[in-house]
Amino acid sequence: MLLEMERITKSYGDVKANRGIDYNLKAGEVHAIVGENGAGKTTLMRILYGMEQPSSGMIKLKGKEVFFADPKEAIRHGIGMVHQHFMLFPNFSVAENIVIGKEPGKVRFDRKTAAAQVEALSNAYGIKVDPWAKAGDCPLGVQQRVEILKVLHQGAEIIILDEPTGVLTPLEVRELLDAIKALTLKGKSFILISHKLNEVMSAADRITVLRDGEVTGTLEASQTNVEQLSKLMVGRSLAPAIKRPSSPKRAVLELNNVSLFGSGSKPLLDSISMNVRAGEIVGIAGISGNGQSELIQAIAGLLAPDQGSISLLGANVTGRSARELRDAGLAHIPEDRYIWGANKSATVAETGMMGHQRRLQRFGLMRGKEIKTLVSDWIQQYSIKAGSLDNQTQNLSGGNLQKLIVARELAQNTPFLIAAEPTRGVDIGAMETIHEQLLRKRDGGGAILLVSSELSEVLKLSDRILVMYEGKIAGELQVSDATEEKLSLLMAGGKRNAQDQ
């Protein structure tokens, strides 16, 4: 056995994140770890990577007990980790990011040698990148490759991938899974942490399921299925949300020739005209970087359009501030929970009241008891593992923070909701809960603009689907006519008229 983790326990005060976990990894295999948000997956891997120390238990590498005081020790033993949130220097080149810590050149950094080393590494493993490209300008799929090449350059034989496909397009996901398979044939071993069970089933050799910090099963991928894994994860069978036919009414949101020019040669948004009606979900599909983020920000009052108009409930709100738009009837689940959705140093209760704060105060003072009751109800409804309401937001797992933000924004009960990547990083049980709540809002007459990199989510929830390409609406399909193949063609700049396909 290449790696063994025996009886790993990790306690934070009275909270046990890991409870006597046994886990092992064979050479040349992909062994996935799945579980609900807060099940202990990331904690276990942080221990393996030397970022945390176990309260008890041991780690063996090739039969010998090892101890990693920090990530440098883990790297020296051939263990690398690609984190859920990429850790690249955006202003550095691809080559500079990959060789960092092992830079060539005795006196001065030798960029040409670094680029040559990266090119050789890229060719050796079949993971193509441009060594001279600026990392911040690369698509997310390429940044993922850079992270993998970085740990390979460090000499990793065991590579931990923490939610590696959370921000990737379907094509980028396929490319990543192909790269993983190719690397295992070259002797590399992977630990894959993911909540996407279909991807796990296609990529993994074995799968270990965690629930509440304990192992509920380790199975051969060839001998299990998504339904069995789901039940082991959440402890019950899942009932998918039922989508009833929509009955759209008057337009709640209307955009007329909205453009945002930016500083490049092409506009970020190019004459966007669209609407979202009461009682429907309009999905936006597109490869990352084709204007979806700018569209969300223009509608939410975070960017002012250079041209065109935006109306909400019949009133012109073009250029209004985010606060004014919220007052006018908009709620917003942001695409990045950390940048737009929360303050890491705020408490769980404070994060929950954001956007509600003006109605939850009296004589300028916050109504603390009412706030705590409200947030406690959300925690129970969405199964959020948050510990104390006074716990800092930064101590929540990404998925639990996502659930808190979704609960907060849905509780605004506004006529219009922007739901951008609403299930990013959440487990399958939470995903079903969030989908059910979005459909319930739609059925109650709410208008929802859904922006998601998950085509399956767009197809499942939307009544109409708009595809964005290079800042334009490249096509519109009724969900009854939409397929992943049609959407993928439009996303790649194919035929604009879906009826031509």
CSV table of C-alpha atoms in Angstrom, one decimal, residues 50-495:
chain,number,residue,atom,x,y,z
A,50,GLY,CA,0.8,19.0,6.9
A,51,MET,CA,-1.6,22.0,7.2
A,52,GLU,CA,-3.2,20.6,10.3
A,53,GLN,CA,-1.9,18.1,12.9
A,54,PRO,CA,-4.1,15.2,14.0
A,55,SER,CA,-5.3,14.9,17.5
A,56,SER,CA,-4.6,11.2,17.3
A,57,GLY,CA,-3.8,8.6,14.7
A,58,MET,CA,-0.9,8.0,12.3
A,59,ILE,CA,0.1,8.3,8.6
A,60,LYS,CA,2.3,5.7,6.9
A,61,LEU,CA,4.0,6.2,3.5
A,62,LYS,CA,5.2,3.0,1.8
A,63,GLY,CA,4.9,1.2,5.2
A,64,LYS,CA,6.9,3.7,7.2
A,65,GLU,CA,5.3,6.1,9.7
A,66,VAL,CA,5.7,9.7,8.8
A,67,PHE,CA,4.9,13.1,10.4
A,68,PHE,CA,4.4,16.3,8.4
A,69,ALA,CA,4.9,19.4,10.4
A,70,ASP,CA,4.0,21.6,7.5
A,71,PRO,CA,3.3,21.4,3.7
A,72,LYS,CA,7.0,21.6,2.9
A,73,GLU,CA,7.5,18.3,4.8
A,74,ALA,CA,4.6,16.7,2.8
A,75,ILE,CA,6.0,18.0,-0.5
A,76,ARG,CA,9.5,16.6,0.4
A,77,HIS,CA,7.8,13.2,0.8
A,78,GLY,CA,6.1,13.5,-2.6
A,79,ILE,CA,2.7,14.7,-1.7
A,80,GLY,CA,1.2,17.7,-3.5
A,81,MET,CA,-2.2,19.5,-3.1
A,82,VAL,CA,-4.2,21.5,-5.6
A,83,HIS,CA,-6.6,23.6,-3.6
A,84,GLN,CA,-10.2,24.4,-4.3
A,85,HIS,CA,-9.4,28.0,-4.7
A,86,PHE,CA,-6.3,28.4,-7.0
A,87,MET,CA,-3.2,29.8,-5.4
A,88,LEU,CA,-1.5,31.4,-8.4
A,89,PHE,CA,0.1,34.8,-8.7
A,90,PRO,CA,-2.1,36.3,-11.4
A,91,ASN,CA,0.6,38.8,-12.5
A,92,PHE,CA,3.3,36.1,-12.9
A,93,SER,CA,3.7,34.1,-16.0
A,94,VAL,CA,2.7,30.4,-16.2
A,95,ALA,CA,6.3,29.3,-16.0
A,96,GLU,CA,7.0,31.6,-13.0
A,97,ASN,CA,4.1,30.1,-11.1
A,98,ILE,CA,5.1,26.5,-11.8
A,99,VAL,CA,8.8,26.8,-10.8
A,100,ILE,CA,8.2,29.0,-7.8
A,101,GLY,CA,10.3,27.7,-4.9
A,102,LYS,CA,12.6,25.9,-7.3
A,103,GLU,CA,13.6,28.8,-9.6
A,104,PRO,CA,16.5,28.2,-12.0
A,105,GLY,CA,19.4,30.6,-11.9
A,106,LYS,CA,22.1,31.0,-9.3
A,107,VAL,CA,22.1,34.8,-9.0
A,108,ARG,CA,19.2,36.0,-11.1
A,109,PHE,CA,16.0,34.2,-12.0
A,110,ASP,CA,16.5,32.6,-15.5
A,111,ARG,CA,13.1,33.0,-17.2
A,112,LYS,CA,14.2,31.2,-20.4
A,113,THR,CA,15.3,28.2,-18.5
A,114,ALA,CA,12.1,28.2,-16.4
A,115,ALA,CA,10.0,28.3,-19.6
A,116,ALA,CA,12.1,25.5,-21.1
A,117,GLN,CA,11.6,23.4,-18.0
A,118,VAL,CA,7.9,24.0,-18.0
A,119,GLU,CA,7.6,23.1,-21.7
A,120,ALA,CA,9.5,19.9,-21.1
A,121,LEU,CA,7.3,19.1,-18.1
A,122,SER,CA,4.2,19.9,-20.1
A,123,ASN,CA,5.3,17.6,-23.0
A,124,ALA,CA,6.3,14.8,-20.7
A,125,TYR,CA,2.8,14.6,-19.0
A,126,GLY,CA,0.7,15.8,-22.0
A,127,ILE,CA,-0.7,18.8,-20.1
A,128,LYS,CA,-0.4,21.7,-22.5
A,129,VAL,CA,0.2,25.2,-21.3
A,130,ASP,CA,1.9,28.4,-22.7
A,131,PRO,CA,4.9,29.0,-20.3
A,132,TRP,CA,5.0,32.7,-21.3
A,133,ALA,CA,1.2,33.5,-20.8
A,134,LYS,CA,0.2,35.6,-17.8
A,135,ALA,CA,-1.5,33.3,-15.3
A,136,GLY,CA,-4.3,35.8,-14.6
A,137,ASP,CA,-5.3,36.0,-18.3
A,138,CYS,CA,-5.6,32.2,-18.6
A,139,PRO,CA,-9.0,30.5,-18.6
A,140,LEU,CA,-9.8,28.6,-15.4
A,141,GLY,CA,-9.2,25.2,-17.0
A,142,VAL,CA,-5.7,26.3,-17.9
A,143,GLN,CA,-5.1,27.6,-14.4
A,144,GLN,CA,-6.1,24.2,-13.1
A,145,ARG,CA,-3.4,22.6,-15.4
A,146,VAL,CA,-0.8,25.1,-14.1
A,147,GLU,CA,-1.6,24.1,-10.5
A,148,ILE,CA,-1.2,20.4,-11.4
A,149,LEU,CA,2.1,21.1,-13.3
A,150,LYS,CA,3.3,23.0,-10.2
A,151,VAL,CA,2.9,20.0,-7.9
A,152,LEU,CA,4.4,17.7,-10.6
A,153,HIS,CA,7.4,20.1,-10.8
A,154,GLN,CA,7.8,19.8,-7.0
A,155,GLY,CA,8.1,16.0,-7.4
A,156,ALA,CA,4.7,14.9,-6.3
A,157,GLU,CA,3.8,11.2,-6.6
A,158,ILE,CA,0.5,11.6,-4.7
A,159,ILE,CA,-1.7,14.5,-5.8
A,160,ILE,CA,-4.6,15.7,-3.8
A,161,LEU,CA,-7.3,17.5,-5.8
A,162,ASP,CA,-9.8,19.4,-3.7
A,163,GLU,CA,-13.1,20.0,-5.6
A,164,PRO,CA,-11.1,20.4,-8.9
A,165,THR,CA,-14.0,20.9,-11.3
A,166,GLY,CA,-16.0,23.4,-9.3
A,167,VAL,CA,-15.3,26.3,-11.7
A,168,LEU,CA,-14.7,24.4,-14.9
A,169,THR,CA,-16.8,24.1,-18.1
A,170,PRO,CA,-17.9,20.6,-19.3
A,171,LEU,CA,-15.2,20.6,-21.9
A,172,GLU,CA,-12.5,21.6,-19.3
A,173,VAL,CA,-13.8,18.9,-16.9
A,174,ARG,CA,-13.4,16.2,-19.6
A,175,GLU,CA,-9.9,17.5,-20.3
A,176,LEU,CA,-9.0,17.3,-16.6
A,177,LEU,CA,-10.4,13.8,-16.2
A,178,ASP,CA,-8.5,12.7,-19.2
A,179,ALA,CA,-5.3,14.2,-17.8
A,180,ILE,CA,-5.8,12.4,-14.5
A,181,LYS,CA,-6.2,9.1,-16.3
A,182,ALA,CA,-3.0,9.7,-18.3
A,183,LEU,CA,-1.0,10.6,-15.2
A,184,THR,CA,-2.1,7.4,-13.4
A,185,LEU,CA,-0.7,5.5,-16.3
A,186,LYS,CA,2.6,7.3,-15.6
A,187,GLY,CA,2.6,6.1,-12.0
A,188,LYS,CA,1.0,9.1,-10.3
A,189,SER,CA,-1.7,8.5,-7.6
A,190,PHE,CA,-4.6,10.8,-6.9
A,191,ILE,CA,-6.9,11.6,-4.0
A,192,LEU,CA,-10.0,13.3,-5.4
A,193,ILE,CA,-12.3,15.3,-3.2
A,194,SER,CA,-15.6,16.1,-4.9
A,195,HIS,CA,-19.3,16.4,-4.5
A,196,LYS,CA,-20.0,15.7,-8.1
A,197,LEU,CA,-20.8,12.0,-8.0
A,198,ASN,CA,-21.1,11.4,-11.7
A,199,GLU,CA,-17.6,12.7,-12.2
A,200,VAL,CA,-16.3,10.6,-9.3
A,201,MET,CA,-17.9,7.5,-10.8
A,202,SER,CA,-16.1,8.2,-14.1
A,203,ALA,CA,-12.7,9.1,-12.7
A,204,ALA,CA,-12.2,7.0,-9.5
A,205,ASP,CA,-11.1,3.4,-8.9
A,206,ARG,CA,-12.3,3.4,-5.3
A,207,ILE,CA,-14.6,5.7,-3.4
A,208,THR,CA,-14.6,6.4,0.4
A,209,VAL,CA,-17.7,8.1,1.8
A,210,LEU,CA,-17.6,10.3,5.0
A,211,ARG,CA,-20.5,11.4,7.1
A,212,ASP,CA,-20.2,13.4,10.3
A,213,GLY,CA,-16.4,12.8,10.4
A,214,GLU,CA,-16.7,9.0,10.0
A,215,VAL,CA,-16.3,6.5,7.2
A,216,THR,CA,-19.6,5.1,6.1
A,217,GLY,CA,-18.2,3.0,3.3
A,218,THR,CA,-15.3,2.3,0.9
A,219,LEU,CA,-16.4,0.9,-2.4
A,220,GLU,CA,-15.0,-0.1,-5.7
A,221,ALA,CA,-16.4,2.4,-8.3
A,222,SER,CA,-17.3,-0.5,-10.6
A,223,GLN,CA,-19.5,-2.0,-7.9
A,224,THR,CA,-21.5,1.0,-6.8
A,225,ASN,CA,-23.7,3.7,-8.2
A,226,VAL,CA,-24.8,7.3,-7.6
A,227,GLU,CA,-27.9,6.3,-5.6
A,228,GLN,CA,-25.9,4.1,-3.2
A,229,LEU,CA,-23.2,6.8,-2.7
A,230,SER,CA,-25.9,9.5,-2.1
A,231,LYS,CA,-27.5,7.3,0.6
A,232,LEU,CA,-24.2,6.7,2.3
A,233,MET,CA,-23.5,10.4,2.2
A,234,VAL,CA,-26.7,11.8,3.6
A,235,GLY,CA,-28.1,8.7,5.4
A,236,ARG,CA,-31.4,8.7,3.5
A,237,SER,CA,-32.7,8.3,-0.1
A,238,LEU,CA,-33.0,11.6,-1.9
A,239,ALA,CA,-36.2,12.7,-3.6
A,240,PRO,CA,-35.4,15.1,-6.5
A,241,ALA,CA,-37.2,18.4,-6.7
A,242,ILE,CA,-40.4,18.2,-8.9
A,243,LYS,CA,-40.5,20.8,-11.6
A,244,ARG,CA,-44.0,21.8,-12.7
A,245,PRO,CA,-44.8,23.6,-15.9
A,246,SER,CA,-44.2,27.3,-15.6
A,247,SER,CA,-46.8,30.0,-16.1
A,248,PRO,CA,-44.8,33.2,-16.8
A,249,LYS,CA,-46.6,36.5,-16.5
A,250,ARG,CA,-45.4,40.1,-16.9
A,251,ALA,CA,-41.7,41.0,-17.3
A,252,VAL,CA,-40.0,41.7,-14.0
A,253,LEU,CA,-36.5,42.4,-15.5
A,254,GLU,CA,-35.9,43.9,-18.9
A,255,LEU,CA,-32.6,44.8,-20.6
A,256,ASN,CA,-32.6,46.9,-23.8
A,257,ASN,CA,-29.3,47.0,-25.8
A,258,VAL,CA,-27.1,47.0,-22.7
A,259,SER,CA,-23.4,47.4,-23.5
A,260,LEU,CA,-20.3,47.6,-21.4
A,261,PHE,CA,-17.2,48.5,-23.3
A,262,GLY,CA,-14.3,47.9,-20.9
A,263,SER,CA,-10.7,48.6,-22.0
A,264,GLY,CA,-10.2,45.9,-24.7
A,265,SER,CA,-11.0,45.9,-28.4
A,266,LYS,CA,-14.2,44.0,-27.9
A,267,PRO,CA,-17.1,45.1,-25.6
A,268,LEU,CA,-17.6,43.0,-22.4
A,269,LEU,CA,-21.3,43.2,-23.0
A,270,ASP,CA,-22.5,43.8,-26.6
A,271,SER,CA,-26.1,45.1,-27.0
A,272,ILE,CA,-27.8,42.6,-24.6
A,273,SER,CA,-31.6,42.6,-24.8
A,274,MET,CA,-33.5,40.1,-22.7
A,275,ASN,CA,-36.2,39.8,-20.1
A,276,VAL,CA,-37.1,37.6,-17.1
A,277,ARG,CA,-40.8,37.2,-16.3
A,278,ALA,CA,-42.7,36.5,-13.1
A,279,GLY,CA,-43.0,32.8,-12.6
A,280,GLU,CA,-40.1,31.6,-14.7
A,281,ILE,CA,-36.4,30.8,-14.4
A,282,VAL,CA,-34.2,32.0,-17.3
A,283,GLY,CA,-30.9,30.2,-17.4
A,284,ILE,CA,-27.6,31.7,-18.7
A,285,ALA,CA,-25.1,29.2,-20.1
A,286,GLY,CA,-21.7,30.0,-21.4
A,287,ILE,CA,-18.0,29.3,-21.1
A,288,SER,CA,-16.5,31.4,-18.3
A,289,GLY,CA,-15.3,34.8,-19.5
A,290,ASN,CA,-17.9,35.4,-22.1
A,291,GLY,CA,-19.7,38.2,-20.2
A,292,GLN,CA,-21.8,36.4,-17.7
A,293,SER,CA,-20.0,38.0,-14.7
A,294,GLU,CA,-20.3,41.5,-16.2
A,295,LEU,CA,-24.0,40.9,-17.0
A,296,ILE,CA,-24.7,39.9,-13.3
A,297,GLN,CA,-22.8,42.9,-12.0
A,298,ALA,CA,-24.6,45.3,-14.4
A,299,ILE,CA,-28.0,44.0,-13.3
A,300,ALA,CA,-27.0,44.0,-9.6
A,301,GLY,CA,-25.7,47.6,-9.6
A,302,LEU,CA,-22.0,46.7,-9.3
A,303,LEU,CA,-21.2,48.0,-12.7
A,304,ALA,CA,-22.8,50.8,-14.6
A,305,PRO,CA,-23.6,50.1,-18.3
A,306,ASP,CA,-22.1,52.4,-20.9
A,307,GLN,CA,-25.1,52.0,-23.1
A,308,GLY,CA,-28.7,50.8,-23.0
A,309,SER,CA,-31.2,50.5,-20.2
A,310,ILE,CA,-32.3,48.2,-17.4
A,311,SER,CA,-35.7,48.2,-15.9
A,312,LEU,CA,-37.0,46.3,-12.8
A,313,LEU,CA,-40.8,46.0,-12.2
A,314,GLY,CA,-41.3,48.6,-14.9
A,315,ALA,CA,-39.0,51.3,-13.4
A,316,ASN,CA,-35.8,52.4,-15.1
A,317,VAL,CA,-32.9,51.4,-12.7
A,318,THR,CA,-30.0,51.9,-15.1
A,319,GLY,CA,-26.9,52.9,-13.1
A,320,ARG,CA,-28.6,52.6,-9.7
A,321,SER,CA,-26.5,51.4,-6.8
A,322,ALA,CA,-26.6,47.9,-5.3
A,323,ARG,CA,-28.5,49.2,-2.3
A,324,GLU,CA,-31.1,51.0,-4.4
A,325,LEU,CA,-31.6,47.9,-6.5
A,326,ARG,CA,-32.1,45.8,-3.4
A,327,ASP,CA,-34.7,48.3,-2.2
A,328,ALA,CA,-36.4,48.1,-5.6
A,329,GLY,CA,-36.9,44.3,-5.3
A,330,LEU,CA,-33.6,42.5,-6.2
A,331,ALA,CA,-31.9,39.7,-4.3
A,332,HIS,CA,-28.5,38.3,-5.3
A,333,ILE,CA,-26.8,35.0,-4.7
A,334,PRO,CA,-23.3,36.0,-5.9
A,335,GLU,CA,-21.0,33.8,-8.1
A,336,ASP,CA,-18.1,34.2,-5.6
A,337,ARG,CA,-19.2,33.7,-2.1
A,338,TYR,CA,-16.0,35.2,-0.6
A,339,ILE,CA,-15.6,38.3,-2.8
A,340,TRP,CA,-19.3,39.3,-3.0
A,341,GLY,CA,-21.2,37.3,-0.5
A,342,ALA,CA,-19.5,37.5,2.9
A,343,ASN,CA,-16.9,39.0,5.2
A,344,LYS,CA,-14.6,36.3,6.4
A,345,SER,CA,-14.0,38.0,9.8
A,346,ALA,CA,-17.8,38.5,10.4
A,347,THR,CA,-19.7,36.1,12.6
A,348,VAL,CA,-22.2,33.6,11.2
A,349,ALA,CA,-25.0,35.7,12.5
A,350,GLU,CA,-23.6,38.9,11.0
A,351,THR,CA,-23.2,37.2,7.6
A,352,GLY,CA,-26.8,36.0,7.8
A,353,MET,CA,-28.2,39.4,8.4
A,354,MET,CA,-26.3,41.1,5.5
A,355,GLY,CA,-29.0,42.6,3.3
A,356,HIS,CA,-31.6,42.3,6.1
A,357,GLN,CA,-29.8,44.7,8.4
A,358,ARG,CA,-32.1,47.7,7.9
A,359,ARG,CA,-35.3,45.8,8.8
A,360,LEU,CA,-33.6,44.1,11.7
A,361,GLN,CA,-32.7,47.2,13.7
A,362,ARG,CA,-34.6,49.5,16.0
A,363,PHE,CA,-33.5,53.0,16.9
A,364,GLY,CA,-30.2,52.3,15.2
A,365,LEU,CA,-29.5,49.2,17.2
A,366,MET,CA,-29.5,45.6,15.8
A,367,ARG,CA,-32.2,43.3,17.1
A,368,GLY,CA,-29.8,40.6,18.2
A,369,LYS,CA,-32.4,38.1,19.4
A,370,GLU,CA,-34.5,38.3,16.2
A,371,ILE,CA,-31.3,37.9,14.1
A,372,LYS,CA,-30.2,34.8,15.9
A,373,THR,CA,-33.6,33.2,15.7
A,374,LEU,CA,-33.7,33.9,11.9
A,375,VAL,CA,-30.3,32.6,11.2
A,376,SER,CA,-30.8,29.5,13.5
A,377,ASP,CA,-33.9,28.7,11.4
A,378,TRP,CA,-31.9,28.8,8.2
A,379,ILE,CA,-29.2,26.6,9.7
A,380,GLN,CA,-31.8,24.0,10.6
A,381,GLN,CA,-33.7,24.2,7.2
A,382,TYR,CA,-30.5,23.9,5.1
A,383,SER,CA,-28.5,21.6,7.4
A,384,ILE,CA,-25.7,24.1,7.8
A,385,LYS,CA,-22.8,23.0,10.0
A,386,ALA,CA,-21.8,26.3,11.6
A,387,GLY,CA,-21.1,25.6,15.2
A,388,SER,CA,-21.9,28.7,17.2
A,389,LEU,CA,-23.6,31.7,15.6
A,390,ASP,CA,-20.6,33.7,17.0
A,391,ASN,CA,-18.2,31.5,15.0
A,392,GLN,CA,-16.3,33.4,12.3
A,393,THR,CA,-17.5,32.9,8.7
A,394,GLN,CA,-14.0,32.0,7.6
A,395,ASN,CA,-14.3,28.9,9.8
A,396,LEU,CA,-17.2,27.5,7.8
A,397,SER,CA,-16.5,25.1,4.9
A,398,GLY,CA,-17.1,26.6,1.5
A,399,GLY,CA,-20.3,24.5,1.0
A,400,ASN,CA,-21.8,25.5,4.3
A,401,LEU,CA,-21.1,29.2,3.6
A,402,GLN,CA,-22.8,28.8,0.3
A,403,LYS,CA,-25.9,27.3,1.9
A,404,LEU,CA,-26.0,30.3,4.4
A,405,ILE,CA,-25.8,32.8,1.6
A,406,VAL,CA,-28.5,31.0,-0.4
A,407,ALA,CA,-30.8,30.9,2.6
A,408,ARG,CA,-30.2,34.6,3.3
A,409,GLU,CA,-31.0,35.7,-0.2
A,410,LEU,CA,-34.1,33.5,-0.7
A,411,ALA,CA,-35.4,34.9,2.6
A,412,GLN,CA,-35.5,38.4,1.1
A,413,ASN,CA,-38.7,37.3,-0.6
A,414,THR,CA,-38.0,39.7,-3.5
A,415,PRO,CA,-39.8,39.7,-6.8
A,416,PHE,CA,-36.5,39.1,-8.6
A,417,LEU,CA,-33.5,36.9,-7.8
A,418,ILE,CA,-30.1,36.6,-9.4
A,419,ALA,CA,-28.9,33.0,-8.7
A,420,ALA,CA,-25.3,32.9,-9.8
A,421,GLU,CA,-23.7,29.5,-9.3
A,422,PRO,CA,-26.2,28.7,-6.5
A,423,THR,CA,-24.9,25.2,-5.7
A,424,ARG,CA,-21.2,25.7,-6.2
A,425,GLY,CA,-19.3,23.5,-3.8
A,426,VAL,CA,-22.3,22.0,-2.1
A,427,ASP,CA,-23.1,18.3,-1.6
A,428,ILE,CA,-25.9,16.5,-3.4
A,429,GLY,CA,-28.3,16.7,-0.5
A,430,ALA,CA,-27.9,20.5,-0.2
A,431,MET,CA,-28.1,20.8,-4.0
A,432,GLU,CA,-31.6,19.1,-4.0
A,433,THR,CA,-32.7,21.4,-1.2
A,434,ILE,CA,-31.5,24.6,-3.0
A,435,HIS,CA,-33.1,23.4,-6.3
A,436,GLU,CA,-36.4,22.8,-4.5
A,437,GLN,CA,-36.3,26.3,-2.9
A,438,LEU,CA,-35.6,28.0,-6.3
A,439,LEU,CA,-38.5,26.1,-7.9
A,440,ARG,CA,-40.8,27.0,-5.0
A,441,LYS,CA,-39.9,30.7,-5.5
A,442,ARG,CA,-40.6,30.4,-9.2
A,443,ASP,CA,-43.9,28.7,-8.5
A,444,GLY,CA,-44.8,31.5,-6.1
A,445,GLY,CA,-44.5,34.1,-8.9
A,446,GLY,CA,-40.8,35.0,-8.5
A,447,ALA,CA,-38.6,35.8,-11.4
A,448,ILE,CA,-35.2,34.1,-11.4
A,449,LEU,CA,-32.1,34.7,-13.5
A,450,LEU,CA,-30.0,31.5,-13.1
A,451,VAL,CA,-26.3,31.7,-14.1
A,452,SER,CA,-24.5,28.4,-13.8
A,453,SER,CA,-21.4,26.7,-15.2
A,454,GLU,CA,-23.2,23.4,-14.6
A,455,LEU,CA,-25.2,22.6,-17.8
A,456,SER,CA,-27.1,19.9,-16.0
A,457,GLU,CA,-28.3,22.5,-13.5
A,458,VAL,CA,-29.3,24.9,-16.2
A,459,LEU,CA,-31.2,22.2,-18.0
A,460,LYS,CA,-32.9,21.0,-14.9
A,461,LEU,CA,-34.1,24.3,-13.5
A,462,SER,CA,-34.6,26.6,-16.5
A,463,ASP,CA,-37.7,27.3,-18.5
A,464,ARG,CA,-35.8,29.3,-21.1
A,465,ILE,CA,-32.0,29.2,-21.7
A,466,LEU,CA,-29.9,32.0,-23.1
A,467,VAL,CA,-26.3,31.3,-24.2
A,468,MET,CA,-23.6,33.9,-24.0
A,469,TYR,CA,-20.6,34.1,-26.3
A,470,GLU,CA,-18.1,36.9,-26.5
A,471,GLY,CA,-20.5,39.3,-24.6
A,472,LYS,CA,-23.5,38.6,-26.8
A,473,ILE,CA,-26.6,36.4,-26.6
A,474,ALA,CA,-25.6,33.7,-29.1
A,475,GLY,CA,-28.9,31.9,-28.9
A,476,GLU,CA,-32.1,31.2,-27.0
A,477,LEU,CA,-33.8,27.8,-26.5
A,478,GLN,CA,-36.8,26.6,-24.7
A,479,VAL,CA,-35.7,24.0,-22.2
A,480,SER,CA,-37.9,21.4,-24.0
A,481,ASP,CA,-35.7,21.8,-27.1
A,482,ALA,CA,-32.3,22.2,-25.3
A,483,THR,CA,-29.7,19.5,-25.0
A,484,GLU,CA,-26.1,19.6,-23.8
A,485,GLU,CA,-24.9,19.2,-27.4
A,486,LYS,CA,-26.9,22.2,-28.6
A,487,LEU,CA,-25.8,24.3,-25.7
A,488,SER,CA,-22.2,23.3,-26.1
A,489,LEU,CA,-22.2,24.3,-29.8
A,490,LEU,CA,-23.6,27.7,-29.0
A,491,MET,CA,-21.2,28.2,-26.1
A,492,ALA,CA,-18.3,27.5,-28.5
A,493,GLY,CA,-19.5,30.1,-31.0
A,494,GLY,CA,-21.4,27.8,-33.2
A,495,LYS,CA,-24.7,28.6,-35.1
